[in-house]
Coordinates of C-alpha atoms and ligand atoms in Angstrom, one line a residue:
M1 CA 5.3 -17.1 22.2
R2 CA 3.5 -13.8 23.0
V3 CA 2.3 -12.7 20.1
T4 CA 0.4 -9.3 19.6
V5 CA -1.7 -8.5 16.7
C6 CA -2.5 -4.8 15.7
V7 CA -6.1 -4.8 14.3
R8 CA -8.2 -2.0 13.0
Q9 CA -12.0 -1.9 12.2
G10 CA -12.8 -0.9 8.4
L11 CA -15.5 1.5 7.3
D12 CA -17.7 -1.6 6.6
G13 CA -17.6 -2.7 10.2
E14 CA -15.2 -5.8 9.3
I15 CA -11.6 -6.3 10.1
N16 CA -9.2 -4.9 7.8
P17 CA -8.5 -7.7 5.3
F18 CA -4.6 -7.4 6.0
D19 CA -5.1 -7.6 10.0
A20 CA -7.0 -10.4 9.2
A21 CA -4.4 -11.9 7.4
A22 CA -2.0 -11.1 10.2
Y23 CA -4.5 -12.4 13.0
E24 CA -4.8 -15.8 11.1
V25 CA -1.3 -16.0 10.9
A26 CA -0.4 -15.1 14.6
L27 CA -3.0 -18.0 15.4
R28 CA -1.3 -20.8 13.0
I29 CA 1.8 -20.0 15.2
P30 CA 2.1 -23.2 17.8
D31 CA 1.9 -22.3 21.4
A32 CA 1.2 -18.4 20.8
E33 CA -0.4 -16.5 23.0
V34 CA -2.4 -14.0 21.0
T35 CA -3.5 -10.4 22.3
L36 CA -5.1 -7.7 20.0
L37 CA -4.4 -4.5 20.1
S38 CA -6.8 -1.8 18.2
M39 CA -7.1 2.0 18.6
G40 CA -10.7 3.8 18.1
P41 CA -13.9 4.9 19.8
L42 CA -15.5 2.7 22.4
G43 CA -18.1 0.8 19.7
V44 CA -15.0 -1.0 18.5
R45 CA -14.9 -2.9 22.0
D46 CA -17.7 -5.1 20.6
F47 CA -15.9 -5.6 17.1
L48 CA -12.7 -6.9 19.6
L49 CA -15.0 -9.0 21.5
R50 CA -16.0 -11.0 18.3
L51 CA -12.6 -11.4 17.2
T52 CA -11.5 -12.7 20.6
R53 CA -13.8 -16.0 19.9
L54 CA -11.4 -17.1 16.9
G55 CA -8.5 -17.9 19.5
A56 CA -6.9 -14.3 21.1
R57 CA -7.3 -14.5 24.9
R58 CA -7.1 -11.0 25.4
A59 CA -7.8 -7.6 23.4
V60 CA -7.0 -3.9 24.5
L61 CA -8.8 -1.0 22.9
L62 CA -6.9 2.4 23.3
S63 CA -10.3 4.8 23.4
D64 CA -9.5 8.2 24.6
A65 CA -10.6 11.5 22.9
A66 CA -7.0 12.6 23.0
F67 CA -6.4 9.8 20.3
A68 CA -8.9 11.2 17.6
G69 CA -7.4 12.6 14.2
A70 CA -4.1 10.4 15.0
D71 CA -1.8 10.4 11.4
T72 CA 0.3 7.5 11.4
L73 CA 3.0 8.8 13.4
A74 CA 0.7 9.7 16.0
T75 CA -1.0 6.3 16.3
A76 CA 2.0 4.4 16.2
Y77 CA 3.3 6.7 19.3
A78 CA -0.2 5.6 21.0
L79 CA 0.2 1.8 20.1
S80 CA 4.3 1.7 21.1
M81 CA 3.0 3.0 24.6
A82 CA 0.4 0.5 25.1
L83 CA 2.9 -2.4 23.9
K84 CA 4.9 -1.1 27.1
K85 CA 2.3 -2.9 29.3
I86 CA 1.9 -6.0 26.6
P87 CA 4.8 -8.3 26.9
T88 CA 5.3 -9.0 23.5
D89 CA 7.9 -11.0 21.5
L90 CA 6.2 -10.9 18.2
L91 CA 4.2 -8.0 16.5
L92 CA 2.0 -8.8 13.8
C93 CA 0.4 -5.8 12.0
G94 CA -1.0 -6.2 8.4
R95 CA 0.9 -4.3 5.5
Q96 CA -2.0 -1.4 5.4
T97 CA -5.2 -0.6 6.2
L98 CA -8.0 0.2 3.4
V99 CA -8.8 3.7 4.9
G100 CA -5.4 5.3 5.2
D101 CA -3.7 2.8 2.7
T102 CA 0.0 4.5 4.0
G103 CA 1.8 1.4 4.9
Q104 CA 3.5 3.4 7.4
T105 CA 2.2 2.5 11.1
G106 CA 4.0 -0.6 11.4
P107 CA 7.5 0.4 10.1
M108 CA 6.9 3.3 12.8
L109 CA 5.9 1.2 15.3
S110 CA 9.2 -0.9 14.8
V111 CA 10.9 2.0 15.8
L112 CA 9.1 3.7 18.6
A113 CA 8.6 0.4 20.1
K114 CA 12.2 -1.1 19.4
L115 CA 11.2 -4.1 17.4
A116 CA 13.1 -5.6 14.4
P117 CA 10.9 -5.1 11.4
I118 CA 10.5 -7.3 8.4
T119 CA 7.7 -5.9 6.0
E120 CA 5.7 -7.4 3.2
V121 CA 5.6 -11.0 4.9
M122 CA 4.3 -13.6 3.0
E123 CA 5.0 -16.9 4.9
I124 CA 6.7 -17.3 8.4
L125 CA 9.2 -20.2 7.6
S126 CA 10.1 -20.7 11.2
C127 CA 9.9 -19.1 14.7
T128 CA 12.0 -20.0 17.6
P129 CA 12.1 -17.8 21.1
Q130 CA 15.0 -16.3 19.5
A131 CA 14.5 -15.3 15.9
V132 CA 11.5 -15.2 13.1
C133 CA 12.6 -16.0 9.7
C134 CA 10.2 -14.9 6.8
R135 CA 9.3 -15.1 3.4
T136 CA 8.4 -11.5 1.6
R137 CA 6.8 -10.5 -1.6
T138 CA 9.7 -10.0 -3.0
E139 CA 10.6 -13.3 -2.7
Q140 CA 13.6 -12.4 0.2
T141 CA 14.1 -14.8 3.1
L142 CA 14.9 -12.7 5.9
T143 CA 15.5 -13.2 9.7
A144 CA 14.8 -10.8 12.6
P145 CA 16.1 -11.5 16.5
L146 CA 13.1 -11.2 18.7
P147 CA 11.4 -9.0 19.7
A148 CA 10.2 -8.3 16.2
L149 CA 7.4 -6.7 13.9
L150 CA 6.1 -8.3 11.0
T151 CA 3.7 -6.7 8.6
V152 CA 1.5 -9.4 6.8
E153 CA 0.4 -9.4 3.0
R154 CA -3.3 -10.5 2.6
V155 CA -2.1 -14.2 2.4
A156 CA -4.5 -16.1 4.8
N157 CA -8.3 -16.2 4.8
L158 CA -9.4 -15.5 8.9
R159 CA -10.8 -18.6 10.2
L160 CA -14.8 -18.5 11.3
P161 CA -15.6 -18.9 14.9
S162 CA -17.1 -22.5 16.0
I163 CA -20.3 -22.7 17.9
R164 CA -18.3 -23.7 21.3
S165 CA -15.9 -20.9 20.8
R166 CA -16.0 -18.3 24.0
V167 CA -15.1 -14.6 24.0
G168 CA -12.2 -13.4 25.6
E169 CA -11.7 -10.3 27.5
V170 CA -11.3 -6.6 26.2
E171 CA -9.8 -4.1 28.2
V172 CA -10.3 -0.2 27.4
W173 CA -7.2 1.9 28.3
S174 CA -7.1 5.7 28.1
A175 CA -4.1 7.7 27.3
A176 CA -3.6 8.1 31.0
D177 CA -3.6 4.6 31.5
I178 CA -0.2 4.2 29.2
A179 CA 1.1 7.3 30.4
A180 CA 0.6 8.9 26.8
D181 CA 2.0 12.4 26.2
P182 CA -1.2 14.2 24.8
A183 CA 1.1 16.5 22.5
R184 CA 2.2 13.4 20.9
C185 CA -1.2 11.9 20.8
G186 CA -4.3 12.7 18.2
L187 CA -4.5 15.7 16.2
A188 CA -2.4 17.7 18.3
G189 CA 0.8 15.2 17.7
S190 CA 0.3 14.3 14.2
P191 CA 2.6 16.2 12.0
T192 CA 0.7 15.8 8.6
R193 CA -2.4 17.7 8.1
V194 CA -5.2 17.4 5.0
V195 CA -5.7 20.5 3.8
E196 CA -8.2 19.5 1.0
T197 CA -10.0 16.7 -0.5
R198 CA -11.8 16.2 -3.7
E199 CA -13.6 13.5 -5.9
N200 CA -10.9 11.4 -7.7
Q201 CA -11.2 12.0 -11.7
S202 CA -7.4 11.9 -12.4
G203 CA -7.7 8.2 -13.5
R204 CA -10.4 9.1 -16.1
R205 CA -9.5 9.4 -19.9
R206 CA -10.9 10.0 -23.2
C207 CA -11.4 6.4 -24.6
R208 CA -10.8 6.3 -28.4
R209 CA -12.5 3.1 -29.9
I210 CA -10.1 0.6 -32.2
T211 CA -10.0 -2.6 -33.5
P212 CA -8.7 -5.6 -32.7
A213 CA -6.5 -5.3 -35.8
E214 CA -5.0 -2.0 -34.8
L215 CA -3.9 -3.4 -31.4
P216 CA 0.0 -4.0 -32.4
A217 CA 0.1 -0.5 -34.4
V218 CA -1.2 1.4 -31.3
I219 CA 1.0 -0.5 -28.6
A220 CA 4.0 0.2 -30.7
E221 CA 3.1 4.0 -31.1
S222 CA 2.2 4.3 -27.6
L223 CA 5.4 2.9 -26.2
A224 CA 7.2 5.1 -28.3
R225 CA 5.3 8.4 -27.2
Q226 CA 6.0 7.5 -23.7
R227 CA 9.1 7.0 -23.7
Q228 CA 9.6 10.6 -25.4
E229 CA 7.1 12.2 -23.1
R230 CA 8.7 10.8 -19.7
S231 CA 12.1 12.2 -20.7
E232 CA 10.4 15.7 -21.5
K233 CA 8.4 15.7 -18.4
N234 CA 10.6 18.4 -16.0
A235 CA 8.7 21.4 -15.2
V236 CA 10.3 23.3 -12.7
N237 CA 8.3 25.9 -10.3
S238 CA 10.1 26.9 -7.1
S239 CA 13.2 27.1 -5.6
L240 CA 12.6 24.3 -2.9
H241 CA 15.8 22.1 -1.8
I242 CA 14.5 18.6 -2.3
L243 CA 16.4 15.4 -1.3
T244 CA 15.5 12.6 -2.9
V245 CA 16.8 8.8 -1.8
G246 CA 18.0 6.8 -4.5
E247 CA 17.1 8.2 -8.2
A248 CA 13.6 6.5 -8.6
P249 CA 11.9 9.8 -7.2
L250 CA 13.6 12.4 -9.2
P251 CA 10.9 12.7 -11.6
Y252 CA 8.4 14.1 -9.0
A253 CA 11.3 16.3 -7.2
Y254 CA 12.3 18.3 -10.6
S255 CA 8.3 18.4 -11.5
V256 CA 8.8 21.3 -8.3
S257 CA 12.4 22.5 -8.3
A258 CA 15.5 22.0 -9.8
N259 CA 17.2 22.3 -6.6
V260 CA 17.5 18.7 -5.9
S261 CA 20.4 16.3 -4.3
V262 CA 20.2 12.7 -4.4
L263 CA 20.8 10.6 -1.4
S264 CA 21.6 6.9 -1.1
L265 CA 19.7 4.5 0.6
V266 CA 22.6 2.4 2.3
D267 CA 22.6 3.1 5.9
E268 CA 20.1 4.0 8.1
E269 CA 22.3 6.2 10.5
M270 CA 24.2 7.7 7.4
L271 CA 20.9 8.8 6.2
L272 CA 19.5 10.3 9.4
E273 CA 22.8 12.3 9.7
Q274 CA 22.8 13.4 6.1
I275 CA 19.1 14.9 6.3
R276 CA 19.9 16.6 9.7
S277 CA 22.8 18.7 8.2
A278 CA 21.4 19.2 4.5
D279 CA 18.8 22.0 6.0
A280 CA 16.4 20.7 3.0
D281 CA 12.4 21.4 2.7
A282 CA 11.4 18.0 1.5
V283 CA 13.0 14.4 1.6
L284 CA 11.5 11.9 -1.1
F285 CA 11.5 8.2 -1.1
G286 CA 10.4 5.7 -3.9
S287 CA 7.8 3.0 -3.2
D288 CA 9.9 0.0 -3.3
A289 CA 9.8 -2.0 -0.1
A290 CA 13.0 -1.0 1.3
S291 CA 12.5 2.7 0.6
K292 CA 9.1 2.8 2.5
L293 CA 10.5 0.8 5.5
M294 CA 13.3 3.5 5.4
A295 CA 11.2 6.2 5.2
A296 CA 8.7 5.3 7.9
R297 CA 11.6 4.5 10.6
V298 CA 13.3 8.0 9.4
A299 CA 10.2 9.8 9.9
A300 CA 9.8 8.2 13.2
R301 CA 13.2 8.8 14.5
L302 CA 13.0 12.4 13.7
G303 CA 9.3 13.1 14.7
L304 CA 8.5 14.4 11.2
G305 CA 5.3 13.8 9.4
L306 CA 5.1 11.5 6.4
C307 CA 2.8 11.5 3.7
A308 CA 2.5 7.8 2.1
D309 CA 2.2 7.0 -1.8
C310 CA 1.9 10.5 -3.1
T311 CA 1.0 10.5 -7.3
A312 CA 2.1 14.2 -7.8
L313 CA 3.7 17.3 -5.8
S314 CA 3.1 21.2 -5.9
A315 CA 5.0 23.8 -4.4
E316 CA 2.9 26.6 -2.6
G317 CA 5.4 29.4 -1.5
D318 CA 8.0 27.7 0.3
E319 CA 5.8 24.5 1.3
L320 CA 5.3 21.6 -0.3
L321 CA 2.0 20.0 -1.2
M322 CA 1.7 16.3 -1.3
I323 CA -1.2 15.1 -3.3
R324 CA -2.5 11.2 -3.0
P325 CA -5.5 9.3 -3.4
A326 CA -7.4 8.4 -0.4
L327 CA -10.5 6.2 0.8
A328 CA -9.7 3.4 -1.9
G329 CA -9.3 5.7 -4.5
S330 CA -12.3 7.7 -4.4
L331 CA -10.8 11.0 -3.1
V332 CA -7.8 12.8 -3.8
A333 CA -6.1 14.4 -0.8
K334 CA -3.9 17.3 -0.3
I335 CA -1.2 17.0 2.4
K336 CA 0.9 19.5 4.3
S337 CA 3.4 18.7 7.0
R338 CA 3.5 20.8 9.9
T339 CA 7.4 19.7 10.3
R340 CA 10.3 20.5 8.2
P341 CA 11.7 18.7 6.1
A342 CA 8.3 17.6 4.7
M343 CA 8.4 13.6 4.1
A344 CA 7.0 11.6 1.6
T345 CA 7.1 8.6 -0.3
V346 CA 6.1 8.8 -3.9
R347 CA 4.8 6.2 -6.1
T348 CA 7.5 5.0 -8.2
T349 CA 7.9 1.5 -10.7
G350 CA 10.9 -0.7 -10.3
S351 CA 13.5 0.0 -12.7
S352 CA 12.8 -3.7 -13.6
E353 CA 9.4 -3.4 -14.4
A354 CA 8.5 -4.0 -18.1
A355 CA 7.2 -0.9 -20.4
L356 CA 4.1 -3.1 -21.3
L357 CA 2.1 -4.8 -18.5
V358 CA -0.5 -7.1 -19.8
A359 CA -3.4 -7.7 -16.9
A360 CA -5.9 -10.3 -17.2
G361 CA -8.9 -9.9 -15.4
L362 CA -11.5 -12.6 -14.9
G363 CA -13.2 -12.5 -18.5
A364 CA -9.7 -13.4 -19.9
R365 CA -9.9 -16.7 -17.7
N366 CA -10.4 -19.1 -20.5
A367 CA -7.8 -17.1 -22.7
L368 CA -5.1 -17.3 -20.6
P369 CA -2.7 -18.5 -23.4
V370 CA -3.8 -15.9 -25.6
V371 CA -2.9 -13.4 -22.7
E372 CA 0.2 -14.7 -22.5
A373 CA 1.0 -15.0 -26.0
L374 CA 0.5 -11.3 -26.6
A375 CA 2.6 -10.2 -23.6
K376 CA 5.2 -12.4 -25.2
R377 CA 4.5 -11.0 -28.7
F378 CA 5.3 -7.3 -27.1
S379 CA 7.9 -8.1 -24.5
G380 CA 5.6 -7.3 -21.8
T381 CA 4.9 -9.2 -18.5
L382 CA 1.8 -10.2 -16.7
A383 CA -0.4 -8.8 -14.2
A384 CA -4.0 -9.8 -12.7
T385 CA -7.0 -8.5 -11.1
R386 CA -7.8 -9.5 -7.6
R387 CA -10.6 -12.1 -8.7
M388 CA -8.4 -13.8 -11.2
V389 CA -6.1 -14.3 -7.8
D390 CA -8.6 -15.2 -5.6
E391 CA -10.3 -17.7 -8.3
G392 CA -6.4 -19.4 -8.2
F393 CA -5.8 -18.5 -11.8
M394 CA -3.1 -16.1 -11.0
P395 CA -0.4 -15.7 -8.1
Y396 CA -1.0 -12.9 -5.7
E397 CA 2.4 -11.4 -6.6
L398 CA 0.9 -10.5 -9.9
Q399 CA -2.1 -8.8 -8.4
V400 CA -2.5 -4.8 -9.0
G401 CA -4.8 -2.7 -6.7
L402 CA -5.4 -1.3 -3.6
T403 CA -4.8 -4.7 -1.8
G404 CA -1.7 -5.6 -4.7
R405 CA 0.7 -3.6 -6.1
T406 CA 0.8 0.1 -7.9
V407 CA 2.5 0.0 -11.5
A408 CA 2.8 2.6 -13.8
P409 CA 3.9 1.0 -16.9
A410 CA 4.3 3.0 -20.3
V411 CA 1.6 0.8 -21.7
Y412 CA -1.2 -0.9 -19.8
L413 CA -3.3 -3.5 -21.4
A414 CA -6.3 -4.6 -19.7
V415 CA -7.8 -8.2 -21.3
G416 CA -11.3 -9.1 -19.4
V417 CA -10.9 -6.4 -16.8
S418 CA -14.0 -4.8 -15.5
G419 CA -12.3 -1.4 -14.0
A420 CA -13.4 -1.5 -10.3
V421 CA -12.1 1.5 -8.4
H422 CA -10.1 -0.9 -6.4
H423 CA -8.2 -2.0 -9.4
I424 CA -8.1 1.5 -11.0
V425 CA -6.1 3.2 -8.1
G426 CA -3.2 0.3 -8.6
M427 CA -2.7 1.3 -12.4
Q428 CA -4.0 4.6 -13.1
R429 CA -0.7 6.6 -13.3
S430 CA 0.2 4.3 -16.3
G431 CA 1.3 6.0 -19.4
T432 CA -1.4 4.6 -22.1
V433 CA -4.2 2.4 -21.3
I434 CA -5.9 0.1 -23.6
A435 CA -8.5 -1.9 -22.6
V436 CA -10.6 -5.1 -24.3
N437 CA -13.7 -5.8 -22.8
P438 CA -17.0 -7.2 -24.9
D439 CA -19.0 -5.0 -22.7
P440 CA -19.1 -1.3 -24.3
K441 CA -20.5 -0.2 -20.5
A442 CA -17.6 -1.7 -18.9
P443 CA -16.4 1.4 -16.5
I444 CA -12.7 0.1 -17.6
F445 CA -13.3 2.2 -20.8
D446 CA -13.8 5.3 -18.9
Y447 CA -10.1 4.9 -17.6
A448 CA -8.6 3.9 -20.8
D449 CA -7.3 5.9 -23.7
F450 CA -8.1 3.2 -26.4
G451 CA -10.8 0.4 -26.1
I452 CA -11.5 -2.6 -27.9
V453 CA -15.0 -3.7 -27.7
A454 CA -13.9 -7.7 -28.0
T455 CA -13.7 -10.9 -26.3
A456 CA -10.2 -11.8 -25.1
E457 CA -10.8 -15.2 -27.4
E458 CA -10.9 -12.8 -30.1
L459 CA -7.4 -11.5 -29.9
A460 CA -6.1 -14.5 -30.8
A461 CA -6.5 -13.9 -34.5
L462 CA -3.6 -11.3 -33.9
L463 CA -1.3 -14.2 -33.0
S464 CA -1.8 -16.4 -36.0
Ligands
FAD1 C1 -11.3 -4.4 -0.2 C2 -11.1 -4.7 -1.4 C3 -10.0 -4.5 -2.1 C4 -9.8 -4.8 -3.2 N1 -8.6 -4.8 -3.9 C5 -8.4 -5.0 -5.1 C6 -7.0 -5.2 -5.7 O1 -6.1 -4.8 -5.3 N2 -7.1 -5.3 -7.1 C7 -8.1 -5.6 -8.1 O2 -8.0 -5.9 -9.0 N3 -9.6 -6.0 -7.5 C8 -9.6 -5.5 -5.9 N4 -10.6 -5.7 -5.3 C9 -12.2 -6.4 -6.3 C10 -12.4 -5.5 -7.5 O3 -13.5 -4.6 -6.5 C11 -13.2 -6.3 -8.3 O4 -14.3 -7.1 -8.0 C12 -12.1 -6.8 -9.2 O5 -11.4 -6.0 -9.7 C13 -12.9 -7.6 -10.5 O6 -12.0 -8.3 -11.3 P1 -12.1 -8.4 -12.5 O7 -12.1 -7.2 -13.3 O8 -11.3 -9.3 -12.9 O9 -13.7 -9.2 -12.6 P2 -15.0 -8.9 -13.2 O10 -15.3 -8.0 -12.0 O11 -15.8 -10.3 -12.9 O12 -15.0 -8.4 -14.5 C14 -14.9 -9.2 -15.6 C15 -14.9 -8.7 -17.0 O13 -14.7 -9.5 -17.7 C16 -15.3 -9.0 -19.0 N5 -15.5 -10.3 -19.8 C17 -16.7 -11.2 -19.9 N6 -16.1 -12.4 -20.8 C18 -15.3 -11.9 -21.5 C19 -14.2 -12.3 -22.4 N7 -14.6 -13.4 -23.0 N8 -13.0 -11.9 -22.8 C20 -12.9 -10.4 -22.3 N9 -13.8 -9.9 -21.2 C21 -14.5 -10.5 -20.8 C22 -16.8 -8.9 -18.4 O14 -17.5 -7.9 -19.6 C23 -16.2 -8.1 -17.1 O15 -16.1 -6.5 -17.8 C24 -11.1 -5.1 -4.1 C25 -12.1 -5.4 -3.6 C26 -12.4 -5.1 -1.9 C27 -13.8 -5.2 -1.6

């Protein structure tokens, strides 16, 4: 089985954590001949060399000034051209990088390299020369014929090299080596443009201190207020013609225009036809796995720029401005598309998401029964920080944050959560945030509307 793994070096010099999981998953496939593929400056060669010690026989680095400044479409194009020279039965990518955090390159690559895609893979259940069968994050069992492309969740820790392990070979290929069209590479080939970045203050809130006894009333009032505010939110300021795929992105569409049409997410060919004939200014998709995969595939097939995971939209004349967090949420970027219609996925939450999420952080690890009882009492569901997942207290499916899910419930009750930026980016669109933490200086209070300085255990009194 010829397995290729796309890997990227993070800003910290280490392998992107999702790619690390994809590499480990590849190494565990019996009889896999693993090749690594990366794009970046020449310095990335040493990084790849180190990674070959874990089992890949060969690594290919795409390095050329022509590749610099590539967005997801231009990156997927370059990788697809390289794959023409790397025979591959199975291509594994991490679900997303931490730098770009778009999750688009894999799905776009599936179109350009003609590979059957399965996204958000938690586990490969079987892999034969004909097909691969996987369990996904939404607990689906999906099968794809080979050659296939999988985007892998952060489900495995990458092994360490042994003292006896040897380094493999790293080949460096230029744009000419892969016969890439310079007009489709790097900045020149990137339809999306970042027009402005600024420090992200968006999650910050003014926190009012309350006592544990006030919590039930605050939750009830917040749930009622959020329901009303969400139904009143539609402010119109342009005449842009906007298509939404499904109804989930409608609040975003109506925040910039009243000229909105809804398409259904059924069939890729039908959707392509509708988008081609609609003469729209923008097309918006939701952020569930199926919508994200479809958005990336449609963008790749139409050669359009796609902005991932927008948290707000605005209009500037007849152009759509797409606003999204960048660099692990520390920055907010304003993005325009050079191609029309502009395409974006917007952060939406599934209709199945409860109005109240009760998130447990490491500080609540000894009071989980209290957290569960609170969720039950207010008809909420549970969420977790990464540390709770890493320490084995809660399953990965419940993790909120940069390397977990993005949520936006009406009320987010964070118990024993410190408020690291990696967690905040996943919950900052929640309606009302309530934090419970005994440390009055915990950063979570900067992102909360209501704060209770208390331990999780002290909330038990509310339940008696
Ligand atoms: C690349 C990268 C990606 C990451 N992705 C994510 C992600 O997706 N999601 C995520 O959550 N994190 C993520 N992290 C980790 C993140 O940086 C933090 O380490 C993590 O969010 C902290 O989890 P925590 O708040 O549960 O634990 P801690 O930071 O240990 O905080 C525990 C808190 O509990 C409080 N406490 C102590 N005792 C009690 C008590 N009895 N009752 C109540 N509170 C108490 C403490 O005051 C403290 O504030 C990522 C990190 C990196 C480097």
